[in-house]
PDB file of C-alpha atoms in Angstrom:
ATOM      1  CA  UNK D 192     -57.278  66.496 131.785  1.00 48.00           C
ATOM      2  CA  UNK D 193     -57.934  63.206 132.663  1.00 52.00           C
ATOM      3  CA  UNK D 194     -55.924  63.024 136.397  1.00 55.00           C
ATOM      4  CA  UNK D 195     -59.645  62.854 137.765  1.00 59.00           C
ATOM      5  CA  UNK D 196     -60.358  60.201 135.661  1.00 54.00           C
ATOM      6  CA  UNK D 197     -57.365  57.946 135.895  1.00 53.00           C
ATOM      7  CA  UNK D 198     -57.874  58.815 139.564  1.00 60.00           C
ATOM      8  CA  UNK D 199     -61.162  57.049 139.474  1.00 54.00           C
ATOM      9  CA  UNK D 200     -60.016  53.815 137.541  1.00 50.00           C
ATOM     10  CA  UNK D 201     -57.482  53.772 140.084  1.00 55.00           C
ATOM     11  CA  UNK D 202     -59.440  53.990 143.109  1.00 56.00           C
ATOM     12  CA  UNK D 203     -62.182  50.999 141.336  1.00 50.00           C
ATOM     13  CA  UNK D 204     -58.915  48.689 140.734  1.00 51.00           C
ATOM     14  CA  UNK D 205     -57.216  49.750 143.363  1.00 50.00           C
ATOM     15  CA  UNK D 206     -57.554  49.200 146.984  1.00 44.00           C
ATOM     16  CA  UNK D 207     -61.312  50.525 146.653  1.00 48.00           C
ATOM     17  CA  UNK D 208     -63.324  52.895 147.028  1.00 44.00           C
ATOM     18  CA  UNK D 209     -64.058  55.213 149.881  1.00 49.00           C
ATOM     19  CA  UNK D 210     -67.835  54.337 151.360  1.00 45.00           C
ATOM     20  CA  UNK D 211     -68.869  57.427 150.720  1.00 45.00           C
ATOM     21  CA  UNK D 212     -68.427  57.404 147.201  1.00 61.00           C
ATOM     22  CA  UNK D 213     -70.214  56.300 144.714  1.00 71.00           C
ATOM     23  CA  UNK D 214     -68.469  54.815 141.292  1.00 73.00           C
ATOM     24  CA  UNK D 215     -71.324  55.726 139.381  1.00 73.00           C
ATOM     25  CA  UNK D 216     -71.192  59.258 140.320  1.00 78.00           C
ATOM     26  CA  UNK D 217     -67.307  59.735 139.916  1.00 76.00           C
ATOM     27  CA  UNK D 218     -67.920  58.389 136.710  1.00 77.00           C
ATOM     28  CA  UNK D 219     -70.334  60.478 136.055  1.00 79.00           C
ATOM     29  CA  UNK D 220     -68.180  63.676 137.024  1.00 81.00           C
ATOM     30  CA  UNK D 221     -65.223  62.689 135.468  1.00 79.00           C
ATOM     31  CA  UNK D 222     -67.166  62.319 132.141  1.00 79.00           C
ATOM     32  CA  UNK D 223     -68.397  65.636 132.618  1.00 84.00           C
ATOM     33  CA  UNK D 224     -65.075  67.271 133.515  1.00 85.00           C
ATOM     34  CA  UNK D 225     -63.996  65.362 130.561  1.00 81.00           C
ATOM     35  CA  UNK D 226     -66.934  67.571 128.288  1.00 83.00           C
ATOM     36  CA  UNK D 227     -66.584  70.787 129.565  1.00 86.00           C
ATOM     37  CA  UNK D 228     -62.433  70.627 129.143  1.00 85.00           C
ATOM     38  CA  UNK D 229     -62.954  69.193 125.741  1.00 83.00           C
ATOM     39  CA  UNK D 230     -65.283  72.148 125.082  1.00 87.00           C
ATOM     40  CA  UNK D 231     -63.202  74.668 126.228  1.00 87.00           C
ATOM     41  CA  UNK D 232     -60.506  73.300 124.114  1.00 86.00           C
ATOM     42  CA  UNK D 233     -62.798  73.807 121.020  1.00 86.00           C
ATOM     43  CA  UNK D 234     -63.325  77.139 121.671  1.00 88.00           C
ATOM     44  CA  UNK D 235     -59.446  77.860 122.149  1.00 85.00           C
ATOM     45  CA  UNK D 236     -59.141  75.959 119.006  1.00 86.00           C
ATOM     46  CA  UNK D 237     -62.170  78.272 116.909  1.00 89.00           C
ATOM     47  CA  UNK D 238     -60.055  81.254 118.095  1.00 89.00           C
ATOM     48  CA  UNK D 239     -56.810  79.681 116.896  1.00 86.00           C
ATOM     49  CA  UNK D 240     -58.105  78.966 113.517  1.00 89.00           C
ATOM     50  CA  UNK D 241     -59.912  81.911 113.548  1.00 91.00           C
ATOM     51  CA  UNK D 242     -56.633  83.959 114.057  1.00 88.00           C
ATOM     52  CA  UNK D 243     -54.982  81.880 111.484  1.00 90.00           C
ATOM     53  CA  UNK D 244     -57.487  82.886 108.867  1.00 93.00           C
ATOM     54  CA  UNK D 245     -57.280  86.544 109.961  1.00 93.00           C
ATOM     55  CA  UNK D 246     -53.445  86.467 109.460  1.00 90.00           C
ATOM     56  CA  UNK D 247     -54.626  84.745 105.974  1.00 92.00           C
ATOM     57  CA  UNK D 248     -56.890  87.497 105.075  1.00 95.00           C
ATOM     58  CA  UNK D 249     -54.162  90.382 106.051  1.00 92.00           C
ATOM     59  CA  UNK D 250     -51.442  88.533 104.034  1.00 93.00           C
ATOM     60  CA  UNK D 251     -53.860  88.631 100.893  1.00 95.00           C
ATOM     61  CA  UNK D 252     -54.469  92.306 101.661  1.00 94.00           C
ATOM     62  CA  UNK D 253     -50.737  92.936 102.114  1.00 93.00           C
ATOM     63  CA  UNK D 254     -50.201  91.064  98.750  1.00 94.00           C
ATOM     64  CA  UNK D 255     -52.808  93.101  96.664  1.00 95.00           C
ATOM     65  CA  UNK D 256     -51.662  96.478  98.180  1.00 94.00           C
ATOM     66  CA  UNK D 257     -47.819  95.218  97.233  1.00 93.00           C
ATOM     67  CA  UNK D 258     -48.543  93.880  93.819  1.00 94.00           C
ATOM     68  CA  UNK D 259     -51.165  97.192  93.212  1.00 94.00           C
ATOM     69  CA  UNK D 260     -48.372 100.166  94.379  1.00 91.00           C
ATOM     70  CA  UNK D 261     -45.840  97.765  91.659  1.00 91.00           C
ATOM     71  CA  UNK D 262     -48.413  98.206  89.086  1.00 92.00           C
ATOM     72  CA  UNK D 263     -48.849 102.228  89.783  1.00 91.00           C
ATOM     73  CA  UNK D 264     -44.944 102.614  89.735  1.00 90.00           C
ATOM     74  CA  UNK D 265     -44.640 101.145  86.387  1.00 90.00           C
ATOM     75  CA  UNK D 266     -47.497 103.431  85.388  1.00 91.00           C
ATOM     76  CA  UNK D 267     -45.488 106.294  86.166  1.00 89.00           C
ATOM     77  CA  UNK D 268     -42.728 105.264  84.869  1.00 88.00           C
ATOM     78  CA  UNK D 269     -44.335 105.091  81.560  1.00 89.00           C
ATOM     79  CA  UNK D 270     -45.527 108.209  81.668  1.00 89.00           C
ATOM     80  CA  UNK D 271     -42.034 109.598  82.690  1.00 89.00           C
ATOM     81  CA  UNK D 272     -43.118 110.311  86.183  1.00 89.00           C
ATOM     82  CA  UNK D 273     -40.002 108.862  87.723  1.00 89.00           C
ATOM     83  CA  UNK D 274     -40.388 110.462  91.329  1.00 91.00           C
ATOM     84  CA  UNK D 275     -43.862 109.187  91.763  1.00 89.00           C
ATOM     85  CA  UNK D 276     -42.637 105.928  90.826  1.00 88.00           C
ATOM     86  CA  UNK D 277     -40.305 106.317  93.264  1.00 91.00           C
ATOM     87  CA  UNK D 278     -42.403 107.316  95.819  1.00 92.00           C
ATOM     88  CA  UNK D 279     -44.854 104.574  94.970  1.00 91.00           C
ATOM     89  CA  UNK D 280     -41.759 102.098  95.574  1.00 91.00           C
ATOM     90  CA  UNK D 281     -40.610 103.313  98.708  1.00 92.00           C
ATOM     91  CA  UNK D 282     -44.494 102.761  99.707  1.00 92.00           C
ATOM     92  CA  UNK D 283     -44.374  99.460  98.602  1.00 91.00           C
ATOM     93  CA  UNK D 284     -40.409  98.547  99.982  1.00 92.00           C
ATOM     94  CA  UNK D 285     -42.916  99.233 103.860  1.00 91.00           C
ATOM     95  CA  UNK D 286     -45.879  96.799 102.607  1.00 92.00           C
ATOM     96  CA  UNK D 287     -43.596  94.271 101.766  1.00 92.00           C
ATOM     97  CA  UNK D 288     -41.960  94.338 105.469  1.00 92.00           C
ATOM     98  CA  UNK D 289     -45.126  93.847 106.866  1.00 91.00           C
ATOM     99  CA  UNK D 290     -46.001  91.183 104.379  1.00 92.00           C
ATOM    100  CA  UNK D 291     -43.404  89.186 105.262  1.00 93.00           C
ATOM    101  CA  UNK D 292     -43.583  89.503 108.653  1.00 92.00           C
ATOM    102  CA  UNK D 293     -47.263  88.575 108.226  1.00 91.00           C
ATOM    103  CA  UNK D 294     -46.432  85.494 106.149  1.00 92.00           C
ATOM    104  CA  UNK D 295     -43.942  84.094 109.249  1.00 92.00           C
ATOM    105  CA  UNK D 296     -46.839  84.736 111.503  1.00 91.00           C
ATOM    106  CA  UNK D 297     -49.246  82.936 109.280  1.00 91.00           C
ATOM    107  CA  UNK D 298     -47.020  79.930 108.790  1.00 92.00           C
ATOM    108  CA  UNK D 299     -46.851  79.607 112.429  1.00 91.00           C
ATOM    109  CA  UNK D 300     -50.394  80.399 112.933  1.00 90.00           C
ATOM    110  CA  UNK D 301     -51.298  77.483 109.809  1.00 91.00           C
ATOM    111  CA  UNK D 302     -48.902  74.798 111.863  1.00 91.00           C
ATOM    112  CA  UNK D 303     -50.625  75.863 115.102  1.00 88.00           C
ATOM    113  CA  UNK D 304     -54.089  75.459 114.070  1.00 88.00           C
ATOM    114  CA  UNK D 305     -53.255  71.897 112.083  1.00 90.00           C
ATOM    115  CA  UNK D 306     -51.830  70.992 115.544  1.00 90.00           C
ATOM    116  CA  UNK D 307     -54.897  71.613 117.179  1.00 87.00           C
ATOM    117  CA  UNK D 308     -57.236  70.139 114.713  1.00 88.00           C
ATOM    118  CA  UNK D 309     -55.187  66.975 115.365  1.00 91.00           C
ATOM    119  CA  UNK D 310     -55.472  67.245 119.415  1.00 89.00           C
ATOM    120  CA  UNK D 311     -59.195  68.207 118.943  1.00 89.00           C
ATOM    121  CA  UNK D 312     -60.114  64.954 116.984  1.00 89.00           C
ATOM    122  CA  UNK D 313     -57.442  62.850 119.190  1.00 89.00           C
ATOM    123  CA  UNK D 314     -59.338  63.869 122.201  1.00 87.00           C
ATOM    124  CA  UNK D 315     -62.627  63.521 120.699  1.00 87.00           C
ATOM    125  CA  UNK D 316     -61.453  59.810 120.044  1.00 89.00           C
ATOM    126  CA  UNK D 317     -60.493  59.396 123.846  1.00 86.00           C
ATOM    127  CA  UNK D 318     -63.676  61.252 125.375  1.00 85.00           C
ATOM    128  CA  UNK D 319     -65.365  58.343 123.209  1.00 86.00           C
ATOM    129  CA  UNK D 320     -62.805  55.537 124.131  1.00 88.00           C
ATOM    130  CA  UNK D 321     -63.049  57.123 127.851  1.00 84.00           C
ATOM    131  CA  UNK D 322     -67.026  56.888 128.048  1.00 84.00           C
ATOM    132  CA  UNK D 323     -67.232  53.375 126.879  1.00 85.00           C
ATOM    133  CA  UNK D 324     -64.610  52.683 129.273  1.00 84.00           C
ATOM    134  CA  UNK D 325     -67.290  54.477 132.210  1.00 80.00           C
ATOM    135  CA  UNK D 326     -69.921  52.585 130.881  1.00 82.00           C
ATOM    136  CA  UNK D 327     -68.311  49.460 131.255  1.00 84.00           C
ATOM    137  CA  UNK D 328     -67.077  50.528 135.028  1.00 82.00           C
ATOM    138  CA  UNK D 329     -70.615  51.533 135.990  1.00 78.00           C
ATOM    139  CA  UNK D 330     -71.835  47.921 134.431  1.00 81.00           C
ATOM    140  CA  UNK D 331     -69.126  46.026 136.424  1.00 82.00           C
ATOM    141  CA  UNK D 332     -70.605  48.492 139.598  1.00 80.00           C
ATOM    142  CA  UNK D 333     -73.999  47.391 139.348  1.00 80.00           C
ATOM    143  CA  UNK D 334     -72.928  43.984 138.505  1.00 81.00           C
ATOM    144  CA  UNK D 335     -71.170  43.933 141.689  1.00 80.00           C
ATOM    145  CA  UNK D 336     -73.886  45.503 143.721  1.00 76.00           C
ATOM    146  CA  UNK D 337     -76.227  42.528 142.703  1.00 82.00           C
ATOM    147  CA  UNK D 338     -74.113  39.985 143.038  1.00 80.00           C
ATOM    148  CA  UNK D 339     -73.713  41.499 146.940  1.00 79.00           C
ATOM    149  CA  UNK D 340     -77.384  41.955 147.798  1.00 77.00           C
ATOM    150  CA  UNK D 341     -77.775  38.506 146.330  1.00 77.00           C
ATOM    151  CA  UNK D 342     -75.069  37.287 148.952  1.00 77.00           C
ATOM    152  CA  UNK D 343     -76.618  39.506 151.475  1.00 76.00           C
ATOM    153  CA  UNK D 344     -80.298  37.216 150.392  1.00 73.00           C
ATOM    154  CA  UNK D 345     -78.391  34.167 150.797  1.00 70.00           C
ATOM    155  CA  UNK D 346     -76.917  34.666 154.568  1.00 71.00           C
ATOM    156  CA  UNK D 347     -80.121  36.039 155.760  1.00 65.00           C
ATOM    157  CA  UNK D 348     -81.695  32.489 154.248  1.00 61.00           C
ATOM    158  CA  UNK D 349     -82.287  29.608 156.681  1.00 56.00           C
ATOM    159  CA  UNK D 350     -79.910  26.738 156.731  1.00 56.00           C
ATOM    160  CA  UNK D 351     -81.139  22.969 155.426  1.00 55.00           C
ATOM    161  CA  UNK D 352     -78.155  21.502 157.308  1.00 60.00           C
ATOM    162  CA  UNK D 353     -80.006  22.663 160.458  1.00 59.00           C
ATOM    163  CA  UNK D 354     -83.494  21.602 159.283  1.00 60.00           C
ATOM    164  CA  UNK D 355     -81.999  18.230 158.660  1.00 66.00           C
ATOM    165  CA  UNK D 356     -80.866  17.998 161.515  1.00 71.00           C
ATOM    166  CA  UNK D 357     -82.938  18.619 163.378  1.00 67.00           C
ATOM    167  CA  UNK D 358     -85.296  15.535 161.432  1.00 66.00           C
ATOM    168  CA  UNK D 359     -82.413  13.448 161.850  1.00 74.00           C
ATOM    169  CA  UNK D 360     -82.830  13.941 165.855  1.00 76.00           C
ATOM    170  CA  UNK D 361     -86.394  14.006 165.688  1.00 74.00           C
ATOM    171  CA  UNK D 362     -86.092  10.283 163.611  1.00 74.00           C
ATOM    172  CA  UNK D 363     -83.574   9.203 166.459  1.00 81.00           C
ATOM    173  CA  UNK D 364     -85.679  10.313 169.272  1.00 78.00           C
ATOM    174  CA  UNK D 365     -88.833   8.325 167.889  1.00 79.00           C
ATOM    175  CA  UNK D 366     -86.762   4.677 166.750  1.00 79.00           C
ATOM    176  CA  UNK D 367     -85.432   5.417 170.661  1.00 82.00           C
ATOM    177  CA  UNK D 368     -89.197   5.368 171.743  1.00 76.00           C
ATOM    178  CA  UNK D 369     -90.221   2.408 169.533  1.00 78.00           C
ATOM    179  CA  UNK D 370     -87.150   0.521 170.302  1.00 78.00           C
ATOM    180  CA  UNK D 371     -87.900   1.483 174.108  1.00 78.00           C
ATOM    181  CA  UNK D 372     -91.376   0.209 173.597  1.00 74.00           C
ATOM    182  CA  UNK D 373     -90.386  -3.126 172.120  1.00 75.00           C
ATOM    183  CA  UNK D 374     -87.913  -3.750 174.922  1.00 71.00           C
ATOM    184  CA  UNK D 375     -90.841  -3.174 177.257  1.00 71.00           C
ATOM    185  CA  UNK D 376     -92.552  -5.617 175.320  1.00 69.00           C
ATOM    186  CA  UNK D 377     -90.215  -8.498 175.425  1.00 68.00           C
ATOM    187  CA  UNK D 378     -89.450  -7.825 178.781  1.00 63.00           C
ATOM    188  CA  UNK D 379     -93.155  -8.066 179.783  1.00 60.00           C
ATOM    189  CA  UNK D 380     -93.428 -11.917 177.959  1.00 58.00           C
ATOM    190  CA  UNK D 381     -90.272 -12.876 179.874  1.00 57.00           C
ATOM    191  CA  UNK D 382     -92.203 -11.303 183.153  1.00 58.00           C
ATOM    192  CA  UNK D 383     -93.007 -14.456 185.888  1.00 56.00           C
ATOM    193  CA  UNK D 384     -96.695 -12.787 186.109  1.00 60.00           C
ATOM    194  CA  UNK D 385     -97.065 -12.666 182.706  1.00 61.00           C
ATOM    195  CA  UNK D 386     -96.192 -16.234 181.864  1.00 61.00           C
ATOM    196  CA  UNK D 387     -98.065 -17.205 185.157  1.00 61.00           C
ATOM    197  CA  UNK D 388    -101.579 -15.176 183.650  1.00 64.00           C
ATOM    198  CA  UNK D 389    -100.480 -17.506 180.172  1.00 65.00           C
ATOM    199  CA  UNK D 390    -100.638 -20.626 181.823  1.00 63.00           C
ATOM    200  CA  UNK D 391    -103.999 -19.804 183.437  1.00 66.00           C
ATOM    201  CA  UNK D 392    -105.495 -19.157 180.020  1.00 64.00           C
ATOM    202  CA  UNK D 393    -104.134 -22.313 178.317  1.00 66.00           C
ATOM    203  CA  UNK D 394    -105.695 -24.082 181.619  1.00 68.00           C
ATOM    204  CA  UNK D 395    -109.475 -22.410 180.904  1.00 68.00           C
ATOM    205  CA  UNK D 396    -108.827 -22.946 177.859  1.00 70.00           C
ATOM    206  CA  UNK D 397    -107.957 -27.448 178.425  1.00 70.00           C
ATOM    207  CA  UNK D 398    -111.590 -27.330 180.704  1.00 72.00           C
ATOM    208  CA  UNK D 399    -113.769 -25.771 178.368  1.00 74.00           C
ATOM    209  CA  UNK D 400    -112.483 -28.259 175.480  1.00 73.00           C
ATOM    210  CA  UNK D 401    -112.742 -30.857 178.043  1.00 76.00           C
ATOM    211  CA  UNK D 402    -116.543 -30.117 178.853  1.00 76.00           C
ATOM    212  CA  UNK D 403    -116.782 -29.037 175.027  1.00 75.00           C
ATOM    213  CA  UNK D 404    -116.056 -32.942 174.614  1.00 76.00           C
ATOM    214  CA  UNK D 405    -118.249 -33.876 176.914  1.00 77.00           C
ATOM    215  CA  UNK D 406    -121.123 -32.219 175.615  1.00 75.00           C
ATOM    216  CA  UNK D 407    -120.767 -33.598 171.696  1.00 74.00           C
ATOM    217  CA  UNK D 408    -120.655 -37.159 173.644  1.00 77.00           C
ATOM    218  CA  UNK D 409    -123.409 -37.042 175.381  1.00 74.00           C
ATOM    219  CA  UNK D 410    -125.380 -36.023 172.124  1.00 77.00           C
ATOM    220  CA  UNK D 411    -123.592 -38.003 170.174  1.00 71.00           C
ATOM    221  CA  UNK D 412    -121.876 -35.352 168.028  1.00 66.00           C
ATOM    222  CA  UNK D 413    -118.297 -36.394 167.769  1.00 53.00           C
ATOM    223  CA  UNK D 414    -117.091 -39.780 169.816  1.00 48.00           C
ATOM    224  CA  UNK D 415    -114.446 -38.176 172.425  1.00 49.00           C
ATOM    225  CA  UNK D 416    -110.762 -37.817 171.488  1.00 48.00           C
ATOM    226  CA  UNK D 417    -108.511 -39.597 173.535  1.00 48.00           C
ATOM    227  CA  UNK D 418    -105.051 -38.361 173.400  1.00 46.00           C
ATOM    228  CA  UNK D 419    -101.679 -40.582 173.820  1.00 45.00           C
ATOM    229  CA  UNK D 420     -98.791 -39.767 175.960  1.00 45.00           C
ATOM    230  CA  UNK D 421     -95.457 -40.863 174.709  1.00 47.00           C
ATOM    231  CA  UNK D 422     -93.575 -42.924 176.648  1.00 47.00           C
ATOM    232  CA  UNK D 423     -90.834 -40.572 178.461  1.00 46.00           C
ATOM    233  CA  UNK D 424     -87.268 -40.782 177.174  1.00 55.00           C
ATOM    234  CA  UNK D 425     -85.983 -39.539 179.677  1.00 70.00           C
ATOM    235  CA  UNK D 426     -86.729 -38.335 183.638  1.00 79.00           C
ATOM    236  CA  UNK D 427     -87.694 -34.507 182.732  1.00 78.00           C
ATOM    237  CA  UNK D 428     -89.830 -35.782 179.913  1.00 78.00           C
ATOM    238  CA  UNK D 429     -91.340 -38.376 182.239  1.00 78.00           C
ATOM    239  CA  UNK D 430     -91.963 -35.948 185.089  1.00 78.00           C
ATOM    240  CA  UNK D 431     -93.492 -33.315 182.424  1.00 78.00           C
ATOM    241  CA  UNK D 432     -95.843 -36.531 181.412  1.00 78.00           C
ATOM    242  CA  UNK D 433     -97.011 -36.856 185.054  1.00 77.00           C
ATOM    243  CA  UNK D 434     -97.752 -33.211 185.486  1.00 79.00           C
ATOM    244  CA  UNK D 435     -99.967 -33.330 181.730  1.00 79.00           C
ATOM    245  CA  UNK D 436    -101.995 -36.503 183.110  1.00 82.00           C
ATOM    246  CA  UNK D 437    -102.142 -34.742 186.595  1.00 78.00           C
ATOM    247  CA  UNK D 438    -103.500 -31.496 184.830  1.00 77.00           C
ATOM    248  CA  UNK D 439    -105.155 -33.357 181.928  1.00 71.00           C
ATOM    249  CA  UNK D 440    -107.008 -35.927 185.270  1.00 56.00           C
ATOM    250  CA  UNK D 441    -107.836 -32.262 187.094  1.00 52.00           C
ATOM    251  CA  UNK D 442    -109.115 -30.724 183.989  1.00 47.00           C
ATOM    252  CA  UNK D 443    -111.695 -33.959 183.650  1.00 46.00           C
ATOM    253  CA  UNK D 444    -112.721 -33.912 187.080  1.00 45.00           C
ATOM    254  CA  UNK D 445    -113.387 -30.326 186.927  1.00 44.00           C
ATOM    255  CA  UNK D 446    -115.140 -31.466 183.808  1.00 45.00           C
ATOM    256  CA  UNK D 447    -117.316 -34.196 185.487  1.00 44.00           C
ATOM    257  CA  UNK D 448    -118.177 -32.207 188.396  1.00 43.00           C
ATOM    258  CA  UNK D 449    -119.516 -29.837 185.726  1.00 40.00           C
TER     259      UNK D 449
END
């Protein structure tokens, strides 16, 4: 009775389950295999019981008719009819062959039908035991189905290890460019031009104070600043002085000519 249903359990524990095959539905069909076996038991069991009540009834029957031809015997014999009482016994000696053979019958018949009152509720306990069991299977089923469509969700998802890489070399690429850009940078204030196109503005820059100077004096603004030169310490610093009086003279006759 329950091969198709230990053949499920087996299959769901077991080294699984064919693709085609759905746990639900051999569940679902074992249960009902399960019913229709438990109701054809129930019937064979009615008829059992039934039988057993039948033998019951002839036994009673057998009994009466026995205990009634005992009663007419002794009638008879009262009377001083002594062959009908005979008769009347040898009429009873065949009822009470067939009552006891009816009474071994019954006994057998009474033990059979207590047997199968006992299997009937036993299996009524395991078709219960057996469904909650199913139920249980089907929840673990559906369980498992979600938990694999959510694992299914998860793969198809994007990755943030790629999406941070991917800012990580974006970041890289731009400090590259900035640090590129400063490098340019320096580079250009250590360029010959560029210190060259300095010098020239510091040099505008010493005439147009120099004239600026001149101007206040002649309106009498500001008396004109007169700068000292340090006595050189040493030959560089003493050349250097030279070339700031030589600029410093250039700057005033540029001034004057002004």
């Amino acid at each position: 009775m329950w091969k198709r249903f230990l053949a499920v359990i087996r299959s769901w524990f077991g080294a699984g389950l064919e693709k085609l095959e759905d746990p639900g539905i051999l569940l679902d069909d074992a249960k009902r295999q399960m019913q229709e076996m438990h109701a054809r038991n129930r019937e064979r069991a009615v008829m059992a019981i039934t039988a057993k009540n039948n033998l019951q009834n002839q036994v009673d029957d057998l009994q009466k008719t026995v205990d009634n031809l005992q009663a007419k015997a002794e009638f008879a014999l009262k009377r001083g009819d002594r062959e009908l009482a005979l008769q009347l016994l040898k009429e009873k000696q065949g009822y009470e062959q067939s009552l006891v053979s009816a009474k071994e019958t019954l006994v057998q018949a009474i033990e059979t039908s207590e047997q199968v009152k006992i299997a009937i509720k036993r299996e009524e306990e395991q078709i219960r035991q057996k469904t909650a069991e199913a139920l249980a299977l089907k929840a673990k089923w559906k369980q498992a189905q979600i938990q694999s469509e959510m694992e299914k969700q998860l793969q198809g998802m994007g990755s943030w290890e790629d999406s941070n890489n991917a800012f990580a070399n974006a970041k890289t690429k731009i400090n590259t460019k900035l640090n590129e850009a400063k490098a340019m940078n320096e580079l250009g204030q250590t360029n010959v031009e560029s210190r060259l196109r300095q010098l020239e503005v510091s040099e505008a820059d010493v005439v147009a104070q120099s004239e600026l100077e001149a101007l206040e004096a002649r309106l009498g603004l500001a008396a004109p600043i007169t700068q000292s030169i340090a006595a050189p310490t040493n030959e560089i610093e003493a050349e250097l002085a030279r070339l700031e009086q030589k600029v410093g003279g250039s700057g005033g006759s540029a001034s004057t000519g002004s």
